Coordinates of C-alpha atoms and ligand atoms in Angstrom, one line a residue:
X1 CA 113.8 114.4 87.9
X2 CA 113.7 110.8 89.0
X3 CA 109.8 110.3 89.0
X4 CA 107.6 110.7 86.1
X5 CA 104.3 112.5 86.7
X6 CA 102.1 109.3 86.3
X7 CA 104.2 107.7 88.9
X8 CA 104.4 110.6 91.3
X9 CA 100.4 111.2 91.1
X10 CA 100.2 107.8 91.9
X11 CA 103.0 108.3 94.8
X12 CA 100.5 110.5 96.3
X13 CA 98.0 108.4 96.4
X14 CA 100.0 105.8 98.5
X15 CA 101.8 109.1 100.7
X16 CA 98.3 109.6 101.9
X17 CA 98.0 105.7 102.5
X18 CA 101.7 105.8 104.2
X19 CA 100.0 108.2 106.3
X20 CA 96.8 106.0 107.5
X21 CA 99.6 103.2 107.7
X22 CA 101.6 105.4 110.2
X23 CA 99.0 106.2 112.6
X24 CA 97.2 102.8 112.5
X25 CA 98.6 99.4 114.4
X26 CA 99.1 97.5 111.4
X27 CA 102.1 96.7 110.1
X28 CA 101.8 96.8 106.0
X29 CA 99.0 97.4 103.9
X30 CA 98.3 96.9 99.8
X31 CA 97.9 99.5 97.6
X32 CA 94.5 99.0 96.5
X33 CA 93.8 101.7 94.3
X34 CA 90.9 101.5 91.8
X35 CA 91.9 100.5 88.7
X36 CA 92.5 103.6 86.6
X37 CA 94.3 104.6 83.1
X38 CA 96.2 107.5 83.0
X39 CA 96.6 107.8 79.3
X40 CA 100.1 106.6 78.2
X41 CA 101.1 105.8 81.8
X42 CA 101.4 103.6 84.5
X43 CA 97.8 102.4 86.6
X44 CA 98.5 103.1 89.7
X45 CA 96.7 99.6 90.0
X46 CA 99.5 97.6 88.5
X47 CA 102.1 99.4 90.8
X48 CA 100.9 97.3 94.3
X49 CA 103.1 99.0 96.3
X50 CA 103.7 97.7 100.2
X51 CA 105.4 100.6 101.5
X52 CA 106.9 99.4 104.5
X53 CA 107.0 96.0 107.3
X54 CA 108.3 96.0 110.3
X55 CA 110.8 93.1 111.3
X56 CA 110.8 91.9 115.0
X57 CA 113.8 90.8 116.6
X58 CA 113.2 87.3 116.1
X59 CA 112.9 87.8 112.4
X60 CA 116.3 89.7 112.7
X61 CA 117.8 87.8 116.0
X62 CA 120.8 90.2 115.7
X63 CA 121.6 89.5 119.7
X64 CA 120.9 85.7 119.7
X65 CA 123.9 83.7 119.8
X66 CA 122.5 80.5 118.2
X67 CA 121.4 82.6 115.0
X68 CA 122.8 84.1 112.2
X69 CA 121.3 87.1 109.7
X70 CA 122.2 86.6 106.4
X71 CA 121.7 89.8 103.8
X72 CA 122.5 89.1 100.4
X73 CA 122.6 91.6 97.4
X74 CA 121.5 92.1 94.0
X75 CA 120.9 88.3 92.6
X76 CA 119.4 89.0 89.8
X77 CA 118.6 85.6 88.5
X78 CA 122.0 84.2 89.2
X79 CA 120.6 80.9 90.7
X80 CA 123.7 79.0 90.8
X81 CA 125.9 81.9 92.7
X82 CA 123.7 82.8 94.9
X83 CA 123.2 78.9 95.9
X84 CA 127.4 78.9 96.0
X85 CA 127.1 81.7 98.4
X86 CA 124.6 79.6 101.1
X87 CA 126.6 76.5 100.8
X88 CA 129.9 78.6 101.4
X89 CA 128.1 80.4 104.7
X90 CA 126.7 76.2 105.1
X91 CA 123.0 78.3 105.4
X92 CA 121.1 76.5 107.8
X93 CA 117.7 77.8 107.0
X94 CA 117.0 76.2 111.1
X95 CA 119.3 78.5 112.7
X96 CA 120.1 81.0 109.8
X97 CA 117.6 84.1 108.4
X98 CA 118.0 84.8 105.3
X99 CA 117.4 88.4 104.0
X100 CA 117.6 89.7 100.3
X101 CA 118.0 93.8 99.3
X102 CA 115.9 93.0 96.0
X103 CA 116.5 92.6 92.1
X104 CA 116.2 89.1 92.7
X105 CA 115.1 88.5 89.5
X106 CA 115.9 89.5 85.2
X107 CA 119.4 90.5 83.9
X108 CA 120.6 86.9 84.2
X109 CA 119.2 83.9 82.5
X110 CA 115.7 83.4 82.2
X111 CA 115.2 79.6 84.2
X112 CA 117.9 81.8 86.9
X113 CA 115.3 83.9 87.4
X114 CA 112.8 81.6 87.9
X115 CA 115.1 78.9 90.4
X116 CA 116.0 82.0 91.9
X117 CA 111.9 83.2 92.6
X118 CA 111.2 79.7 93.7
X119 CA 113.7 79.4 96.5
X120 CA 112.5 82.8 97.8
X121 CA 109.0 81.9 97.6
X122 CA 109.3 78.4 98.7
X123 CA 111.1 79.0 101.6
X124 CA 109.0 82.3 101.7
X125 CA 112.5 84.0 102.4
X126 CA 112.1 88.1 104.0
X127 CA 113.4 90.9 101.4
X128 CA 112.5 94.3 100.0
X129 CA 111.7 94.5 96.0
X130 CA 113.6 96.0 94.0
X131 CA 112.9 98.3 90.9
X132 CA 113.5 95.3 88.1
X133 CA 111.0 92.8 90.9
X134 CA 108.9 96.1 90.6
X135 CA 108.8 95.6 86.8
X136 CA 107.8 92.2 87.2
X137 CA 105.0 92.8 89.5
X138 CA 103.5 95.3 86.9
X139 CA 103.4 93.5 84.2
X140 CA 102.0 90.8 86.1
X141 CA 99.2 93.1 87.4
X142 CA 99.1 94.0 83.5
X143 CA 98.3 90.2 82.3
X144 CA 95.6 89.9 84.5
X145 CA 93.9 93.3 83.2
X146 CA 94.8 92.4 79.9
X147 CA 92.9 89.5 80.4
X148 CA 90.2 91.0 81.5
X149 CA 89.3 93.2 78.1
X150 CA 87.0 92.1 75.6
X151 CA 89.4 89.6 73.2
X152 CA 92.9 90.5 75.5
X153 CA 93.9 87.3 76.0
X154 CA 92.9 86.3 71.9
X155 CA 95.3 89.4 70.8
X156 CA 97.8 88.4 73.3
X157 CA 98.4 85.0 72.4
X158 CA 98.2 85.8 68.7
X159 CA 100.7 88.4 68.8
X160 CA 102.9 86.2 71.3
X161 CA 102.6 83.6 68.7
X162 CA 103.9 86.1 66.1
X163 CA 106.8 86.7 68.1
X164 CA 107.9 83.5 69.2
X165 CA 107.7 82.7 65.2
X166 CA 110.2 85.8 64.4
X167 CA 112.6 84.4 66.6
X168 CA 112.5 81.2 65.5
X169 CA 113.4 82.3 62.1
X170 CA 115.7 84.9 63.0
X171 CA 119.2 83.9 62.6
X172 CA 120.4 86.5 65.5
X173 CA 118.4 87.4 68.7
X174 CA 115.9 89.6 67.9
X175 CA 114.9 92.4 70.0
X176 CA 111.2 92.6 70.9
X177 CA 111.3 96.2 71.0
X178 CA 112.9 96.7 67.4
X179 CA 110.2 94.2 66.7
X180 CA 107.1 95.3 68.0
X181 CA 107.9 99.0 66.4
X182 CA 107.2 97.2 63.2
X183 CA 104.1 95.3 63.9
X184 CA 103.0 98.3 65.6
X185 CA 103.7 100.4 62.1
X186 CA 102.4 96.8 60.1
X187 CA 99.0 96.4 62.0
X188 CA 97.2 99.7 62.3
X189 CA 93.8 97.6 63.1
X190 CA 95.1 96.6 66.8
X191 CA 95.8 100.3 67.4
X192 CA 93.5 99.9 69.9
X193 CA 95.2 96.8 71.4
X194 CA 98.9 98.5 71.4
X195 CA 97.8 101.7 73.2
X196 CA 97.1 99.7 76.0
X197 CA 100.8 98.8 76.6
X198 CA 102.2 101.6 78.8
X199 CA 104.6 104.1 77.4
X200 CA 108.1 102.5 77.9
X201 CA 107.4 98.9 78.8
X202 CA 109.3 96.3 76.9
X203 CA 106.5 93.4 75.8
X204 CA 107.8 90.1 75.5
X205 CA 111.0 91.2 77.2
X206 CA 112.3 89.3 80.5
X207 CA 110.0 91.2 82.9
X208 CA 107.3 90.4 80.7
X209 CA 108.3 86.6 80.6
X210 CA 108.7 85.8 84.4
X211 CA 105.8 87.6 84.8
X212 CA 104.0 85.4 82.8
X213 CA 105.9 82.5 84.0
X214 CA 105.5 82.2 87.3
X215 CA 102.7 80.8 89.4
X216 CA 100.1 82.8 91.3
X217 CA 102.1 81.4 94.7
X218 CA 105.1 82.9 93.2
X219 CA 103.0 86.5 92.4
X220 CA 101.9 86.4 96.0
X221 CA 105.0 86.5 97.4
X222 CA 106.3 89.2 95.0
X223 CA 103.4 91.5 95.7
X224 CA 104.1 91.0 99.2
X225 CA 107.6 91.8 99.2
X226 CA 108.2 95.8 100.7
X227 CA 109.6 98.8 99.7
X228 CA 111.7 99.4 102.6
X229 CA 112.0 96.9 105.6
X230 CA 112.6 98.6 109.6
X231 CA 114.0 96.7 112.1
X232 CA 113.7 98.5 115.5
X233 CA 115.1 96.6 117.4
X234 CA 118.4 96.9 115.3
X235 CA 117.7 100.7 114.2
X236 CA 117.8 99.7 110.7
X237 CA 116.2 99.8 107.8
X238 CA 116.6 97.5 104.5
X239 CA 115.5 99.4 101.4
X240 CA 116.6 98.7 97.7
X241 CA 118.4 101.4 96.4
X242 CA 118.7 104.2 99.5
X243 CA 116.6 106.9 101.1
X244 CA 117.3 110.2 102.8
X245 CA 118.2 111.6 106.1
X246 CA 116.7 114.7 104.9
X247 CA 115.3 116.7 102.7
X248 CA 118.5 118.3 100.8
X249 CA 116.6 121.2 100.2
X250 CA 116.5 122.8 103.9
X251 CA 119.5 122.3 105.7
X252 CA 120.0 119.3 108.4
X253 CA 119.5 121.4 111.3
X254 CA 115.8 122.8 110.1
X255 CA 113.1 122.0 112.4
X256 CA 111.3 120.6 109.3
X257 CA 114.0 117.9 109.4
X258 CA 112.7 114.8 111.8
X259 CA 116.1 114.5 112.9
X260 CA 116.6 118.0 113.8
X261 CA 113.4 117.2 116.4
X262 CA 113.2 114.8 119.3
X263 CA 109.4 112.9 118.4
X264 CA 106.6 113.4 120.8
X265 CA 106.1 110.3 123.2
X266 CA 103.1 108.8 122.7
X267 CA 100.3 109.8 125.4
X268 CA 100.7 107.0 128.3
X269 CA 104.2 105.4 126.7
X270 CA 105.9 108.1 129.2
X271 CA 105.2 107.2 133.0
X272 CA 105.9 103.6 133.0
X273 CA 108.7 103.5 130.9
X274 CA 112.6 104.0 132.3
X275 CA 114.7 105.9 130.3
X276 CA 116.0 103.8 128.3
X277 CA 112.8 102.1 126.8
X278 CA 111.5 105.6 126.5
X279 CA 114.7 106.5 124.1
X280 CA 114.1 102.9 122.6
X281 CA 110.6 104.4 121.8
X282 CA 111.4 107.4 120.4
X283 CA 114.0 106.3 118.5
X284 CA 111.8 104.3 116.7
X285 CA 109.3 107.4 116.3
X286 CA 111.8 109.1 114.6
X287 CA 113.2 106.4 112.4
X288 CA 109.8 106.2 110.9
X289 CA 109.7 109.8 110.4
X290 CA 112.9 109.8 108.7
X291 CA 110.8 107.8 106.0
X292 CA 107.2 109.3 106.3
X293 CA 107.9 112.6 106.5
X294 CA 111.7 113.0 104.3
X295 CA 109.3 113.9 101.4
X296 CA 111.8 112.5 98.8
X297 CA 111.2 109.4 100.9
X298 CA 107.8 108.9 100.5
X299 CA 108.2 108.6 96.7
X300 CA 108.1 104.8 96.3
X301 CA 110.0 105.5 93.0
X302 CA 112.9 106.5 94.8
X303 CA 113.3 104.0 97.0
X304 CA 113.8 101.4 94.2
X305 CA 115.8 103.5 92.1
X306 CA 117.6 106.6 93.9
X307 CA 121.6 106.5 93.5
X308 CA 122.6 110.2 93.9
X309 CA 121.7 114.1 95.1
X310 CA 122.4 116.6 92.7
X311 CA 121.9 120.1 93.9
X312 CA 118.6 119.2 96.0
X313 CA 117.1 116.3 93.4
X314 CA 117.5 112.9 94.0
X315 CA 118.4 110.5 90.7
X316 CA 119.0 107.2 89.9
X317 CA 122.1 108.3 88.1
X318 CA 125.4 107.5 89.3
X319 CA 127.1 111.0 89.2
X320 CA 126.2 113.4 91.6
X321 CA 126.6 113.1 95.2
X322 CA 126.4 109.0 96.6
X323 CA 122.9 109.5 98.6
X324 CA 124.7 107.4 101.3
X325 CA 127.1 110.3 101.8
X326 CA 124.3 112.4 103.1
X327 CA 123.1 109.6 105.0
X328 CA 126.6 109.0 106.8
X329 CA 127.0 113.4 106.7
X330 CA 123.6 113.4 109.5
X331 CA 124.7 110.1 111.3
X332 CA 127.9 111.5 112.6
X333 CA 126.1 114.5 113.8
X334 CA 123.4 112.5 115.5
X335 CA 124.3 113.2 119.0
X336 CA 121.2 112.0 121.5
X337 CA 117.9 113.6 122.4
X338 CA 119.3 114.9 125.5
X339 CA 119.9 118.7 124.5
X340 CA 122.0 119.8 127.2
X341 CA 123.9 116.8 126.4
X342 CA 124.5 116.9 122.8
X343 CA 128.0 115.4 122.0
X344 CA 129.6 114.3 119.1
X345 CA 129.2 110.6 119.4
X346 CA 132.1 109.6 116.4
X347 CA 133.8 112.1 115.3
X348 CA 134.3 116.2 116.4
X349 CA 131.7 118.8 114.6
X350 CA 131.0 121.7 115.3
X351 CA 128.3 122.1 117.8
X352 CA 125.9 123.9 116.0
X353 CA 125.6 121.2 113.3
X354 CA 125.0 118.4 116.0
X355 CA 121.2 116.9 115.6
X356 CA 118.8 115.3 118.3
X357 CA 119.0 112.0 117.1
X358 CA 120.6 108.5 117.2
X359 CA 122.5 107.1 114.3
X360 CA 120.3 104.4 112.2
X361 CA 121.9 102.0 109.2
X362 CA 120.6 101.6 106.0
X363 CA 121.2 98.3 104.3
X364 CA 121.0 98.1 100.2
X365 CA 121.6 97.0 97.1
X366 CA 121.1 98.6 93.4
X367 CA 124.4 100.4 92.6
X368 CA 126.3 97.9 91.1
X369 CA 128.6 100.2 89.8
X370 CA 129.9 102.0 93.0
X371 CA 130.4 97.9 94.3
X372 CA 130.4 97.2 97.7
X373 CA 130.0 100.3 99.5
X374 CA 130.7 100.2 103.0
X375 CA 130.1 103.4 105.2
X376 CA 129.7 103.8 108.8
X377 CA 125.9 103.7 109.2
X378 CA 125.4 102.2 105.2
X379 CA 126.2 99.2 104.0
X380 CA 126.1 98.4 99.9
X381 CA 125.7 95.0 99.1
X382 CA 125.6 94.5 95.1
X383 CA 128.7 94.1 94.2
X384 CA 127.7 93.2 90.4
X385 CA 127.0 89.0 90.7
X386 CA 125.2 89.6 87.2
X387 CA 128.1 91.0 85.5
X388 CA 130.1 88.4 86.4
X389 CA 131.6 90.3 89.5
X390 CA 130.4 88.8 93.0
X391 CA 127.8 88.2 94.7
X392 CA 128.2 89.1 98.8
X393 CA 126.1 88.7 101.9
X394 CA 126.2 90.3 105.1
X395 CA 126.4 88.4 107.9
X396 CA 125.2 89.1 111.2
X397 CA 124.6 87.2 114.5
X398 CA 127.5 85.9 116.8
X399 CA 127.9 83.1 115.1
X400 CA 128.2 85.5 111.7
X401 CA 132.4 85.7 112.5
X402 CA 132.4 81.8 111.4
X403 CA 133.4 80.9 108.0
X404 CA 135.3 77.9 107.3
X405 CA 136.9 78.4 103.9
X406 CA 138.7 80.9 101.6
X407 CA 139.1 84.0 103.6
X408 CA 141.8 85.4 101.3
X409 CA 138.8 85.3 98.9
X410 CA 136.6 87.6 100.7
X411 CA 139.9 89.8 101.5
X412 CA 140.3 90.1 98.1
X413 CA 136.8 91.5 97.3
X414 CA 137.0 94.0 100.3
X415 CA 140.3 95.4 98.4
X416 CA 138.6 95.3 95.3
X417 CA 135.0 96.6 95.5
X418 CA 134.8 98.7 98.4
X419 CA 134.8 102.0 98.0
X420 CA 137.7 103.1 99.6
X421 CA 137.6 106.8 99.1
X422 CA 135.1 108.9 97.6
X423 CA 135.7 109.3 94.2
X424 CA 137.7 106.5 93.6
X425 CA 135.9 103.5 92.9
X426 CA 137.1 100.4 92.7
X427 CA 134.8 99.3 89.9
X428 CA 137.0 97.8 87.5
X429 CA 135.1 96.3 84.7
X430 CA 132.8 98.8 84.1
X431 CA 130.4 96.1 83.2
X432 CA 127.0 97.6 83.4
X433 CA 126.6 99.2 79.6
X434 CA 124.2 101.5 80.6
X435 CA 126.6 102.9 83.5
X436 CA 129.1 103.3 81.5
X437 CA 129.2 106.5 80.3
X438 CA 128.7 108.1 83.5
X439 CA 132.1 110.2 84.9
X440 CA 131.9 110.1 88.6
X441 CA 131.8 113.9 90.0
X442 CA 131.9 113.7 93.6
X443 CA 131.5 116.7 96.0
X444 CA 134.7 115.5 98.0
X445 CA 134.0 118.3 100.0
X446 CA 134.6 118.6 103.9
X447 CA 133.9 114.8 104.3
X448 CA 136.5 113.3 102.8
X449 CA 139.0 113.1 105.4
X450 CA 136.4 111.6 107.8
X451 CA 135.5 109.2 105.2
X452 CA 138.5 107.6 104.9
X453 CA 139.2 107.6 108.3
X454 CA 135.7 105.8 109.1
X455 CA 136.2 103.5 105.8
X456 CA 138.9 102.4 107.5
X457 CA 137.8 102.0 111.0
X458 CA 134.6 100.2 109.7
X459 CA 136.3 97.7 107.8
X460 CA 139.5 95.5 108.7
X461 CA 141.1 92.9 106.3
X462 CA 139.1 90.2 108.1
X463 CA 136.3 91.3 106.4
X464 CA 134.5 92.4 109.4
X465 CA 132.6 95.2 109.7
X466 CA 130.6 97.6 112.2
X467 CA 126.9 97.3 112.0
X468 CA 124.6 99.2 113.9
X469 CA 125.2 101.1 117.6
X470 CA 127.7 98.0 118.9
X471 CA 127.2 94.9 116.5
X472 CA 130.2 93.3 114.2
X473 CA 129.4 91.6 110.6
X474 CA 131.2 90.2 108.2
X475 CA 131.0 90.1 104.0
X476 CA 130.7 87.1 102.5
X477 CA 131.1 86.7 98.6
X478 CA 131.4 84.5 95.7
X479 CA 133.2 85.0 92.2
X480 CA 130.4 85.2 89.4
X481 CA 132.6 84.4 86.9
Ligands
NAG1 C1 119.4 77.5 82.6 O1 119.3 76.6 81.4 C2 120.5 76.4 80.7 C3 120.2 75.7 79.5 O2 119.0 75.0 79.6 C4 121.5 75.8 81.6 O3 122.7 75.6 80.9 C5 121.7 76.6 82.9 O4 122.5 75.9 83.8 C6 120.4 76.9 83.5 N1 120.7 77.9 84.6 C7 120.1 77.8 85.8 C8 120.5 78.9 86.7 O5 119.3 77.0 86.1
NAG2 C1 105.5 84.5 104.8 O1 106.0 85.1 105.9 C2 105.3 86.3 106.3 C3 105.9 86.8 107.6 O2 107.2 87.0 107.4 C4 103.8 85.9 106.6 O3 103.1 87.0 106.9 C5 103.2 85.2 105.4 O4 101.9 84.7 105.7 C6 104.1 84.0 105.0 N1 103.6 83.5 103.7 C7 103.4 82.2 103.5 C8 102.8 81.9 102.2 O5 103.7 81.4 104.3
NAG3 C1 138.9 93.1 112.8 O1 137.6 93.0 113.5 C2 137.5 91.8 114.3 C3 136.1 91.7 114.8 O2 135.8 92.8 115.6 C4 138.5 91.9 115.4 O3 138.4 90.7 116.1 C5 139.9 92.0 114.8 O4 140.9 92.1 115.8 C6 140.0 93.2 113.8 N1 141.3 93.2 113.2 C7 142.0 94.3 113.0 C8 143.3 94.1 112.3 O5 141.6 95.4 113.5

């Protein structure tokens, strides 16, 4: 199971806020839960989840020929790349939005991570958060409750002090994990202190430190940051690792499914509208319920840390079934909300599969080691900067098709990192350690044939690919290394 129990009691306290959020005009709201401990867990308070914002068209000016959008991946702290990448795109932050799909921060080096946090909050730069920004943000929410207990901040400082000592003597790094389990065992008097550090968190590691770090400006900006952006006007969404087209457990056609229903217009959006703002409408309805009511969806958890599908469960693991399969598996069977009119819009299925709905695209980040991943209604954007791979933007706009230098450069990535076929990634280094044990164990099943197809209709070796109903980007990327 991806979700602990702490986190998913805690998920259904902000479901039921999703839920206020969905029928009410605004357009994000703070988790503002009481402050609670749930013994050996996670507050809900130091979560601070923003489920979702909504990004207007001149925040995302995909048809404005003057403009570019800019989407970069996974930066984790790798200041000086991800400053390569603007000045090889010559970002023009007058003309140019930039966008980031999270993990902005930790992996890399520490003063990366802050460079990289000051750019985004300086220029106040639109993103999603991603599950290590996530980390951040708790621990942040952690220092300021910490400091609010009786002697907190005295303990604190004096066992930071401790710390900072050990590894000033140590010859080697030390870990502050291997570390703490011995003070922890050494100083049975603060008992009381350590059971206050939830089950799992890593004190004095990298989270911990740019937490402390950074300024409350800085904070602000985190905290603000989404779980999932949606961009109507484009019929997309921005998320950090993925989300569902529906819930694996009932089939794609059940009525549960919101794609498997045309929405309800709302009461008076019907007479004045033509037909095509009326579809514009409901297609928005029904893009929202894809993420209120996809209950696997409404688990902030999973949207910061979902990779695969196994059976029916969603995990951050990186075997199973690429959730972006499913994702592309409804698309192509997205056929309109006129019923006596349903047609395969890309590709031949059968009829009976065909759903009452309109395609959507789902731009992210988090699966390093599947690499660029670009599908037909997906698009994957971490292509590893932080383990000395590349990092790579998106780029969108008119204007996105000009580059001026080293287009064999970006050819190259495409050939290297993008997941040609299922099963077969072209993840050469194997860099992430933790990943590395993983086999990959694909259901190749009945899509594979239209997956390669589509792969290679999406993509051409000018880096350009299909975005959205009718739109054209192009990757952009930059050796790490
Ligand atoms: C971080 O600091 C180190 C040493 O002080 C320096 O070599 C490096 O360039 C800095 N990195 C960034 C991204 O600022
Ligand atoms: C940053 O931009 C958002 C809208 O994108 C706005 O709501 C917010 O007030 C801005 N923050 C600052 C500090 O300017
Ligand atoms: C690749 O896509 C671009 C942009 O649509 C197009 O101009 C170009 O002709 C395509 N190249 C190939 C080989 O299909």
């Amino acid at each position: 199971m991806l979700q602990s129990p702490v986190r998913q009691l805690c998920a259904f306290a902000v479901v039921a806020l999703f839920f206020v959020f969905f029928f009410s005009t605004g357009l994000s709201y703070h988790f503002d839960g009481e402050a609670r401990i749930l013994s050996g867990g996670i507050p809900c308070q130091f979560l601070q989840y923003v489920v979702l914002k909504t990004i207007s068209p001149v925040e995302f000016p995909l048809d404005d020929p003057t403009r570019r959008t800019i989407i970069v991946g996974d930066i984790h702290g790798s200041y000086i790349y991800f400053r390569a990448l603007l000045d090889k795109l010559s970002y023009n932050p007058s003309s140019d939005v930039l966008i980031h799909v999270g993990d902005i921060l930790t992996k890399g080096s520490h003063n990366g991570s802050m460079d990289t946090l000051d750019f985004m909050t300086t220029h106040n730069i639109t993103g999603v958060r991603g599950n290590h920004d996530q980390k951040v943000i708790e621990w942040r929410a952690w220092l300021a409750w910490i400091g609010t207990q009786q002697g907190g901040t005295r303990w604190l400082a004096q066992t930071q002090a401790r710390w900072e000592t050990a590894t000033d003597e140590a010859e080697n790094d030390l870990d502050p994990e291997e570390w703490l389990k011995d003070e922890i065992n050494k100083r049975k008097e603060h008992r009381r202190w350590w059971k206050k550090i939830p089950a799992g968190w890593k004190l004095f590691g990298d989270h911990f430190l740019v937490a402390q770090d950074m300024s409350e400006e800085q904070a602000a900006y985190l905290r603000a940051l989404p779980l999932a952006l949606h961009i109507p006007s484009a019929h997309a969404f921005i998320v950090h690792a993925g989300m569902l087209p529906s819930d694996p457990k009932y089939k794609p056609t059940h009525p549960r499914q919101p794609l498997a229903r045309v929405p309800k217009l709302p009461r008076g959006k019907g007479k004045a509208a033509n037909e095509n703002e009326k579809t514009q409408v409901l297609r928005t309805l029904q893009e929202l319920a894809v993420l209120a009511e996809v209950p696997q969806n409404t688990v902030p958890y999973n949207l910061l840390n979902l990779r695969s599908i196994v059976d029916t469960k969603v995990t951050k693991d990186n075997f199973g079934k690429p959730w972006s399969k499913a994702w592309k598996h409804d698309m192509l069977r997205c056929a309109g909300f006129d019923k006596d009119l349903l047609m395969p819009p890309t590709s031949v299925k059968p009829v009976q599969e065909l759903l009452p709905c309109y395609p959507a695209t789902v731009v992210y980040g988090h699966a390093a080691s599947r690499g660029l991943d670009i599908k037909r209604w997906s698009i994957g954007l971490d292509s590893g900067c932080v383990y000395d791979r590349r990092l790579t933007a998106l780029v969108l706009g008119s204007k996105g098709a000009e580059v001026d230098e080293d287009e064999g450069d970006d050819v190259d990535t495409m050939r290297r990192f993008v997941v040609q076929r299922d099963g077969e990634e072209k993840d050469e280094d194997h860099a992430e350690k933790d990943q590395e044990e993983h086999t990959d164990d694909y259901d190749d099943g009945d899509e594979s044939k239209d997956e390669e197809a589509s792969n290679k209709k999406n993509k051409n070796k000018t880096g350009s690919v299909r975005f959205g109903d009718a739109h054209q980007g192009r990757i952009v990327s930059v050796s790490c290394s």
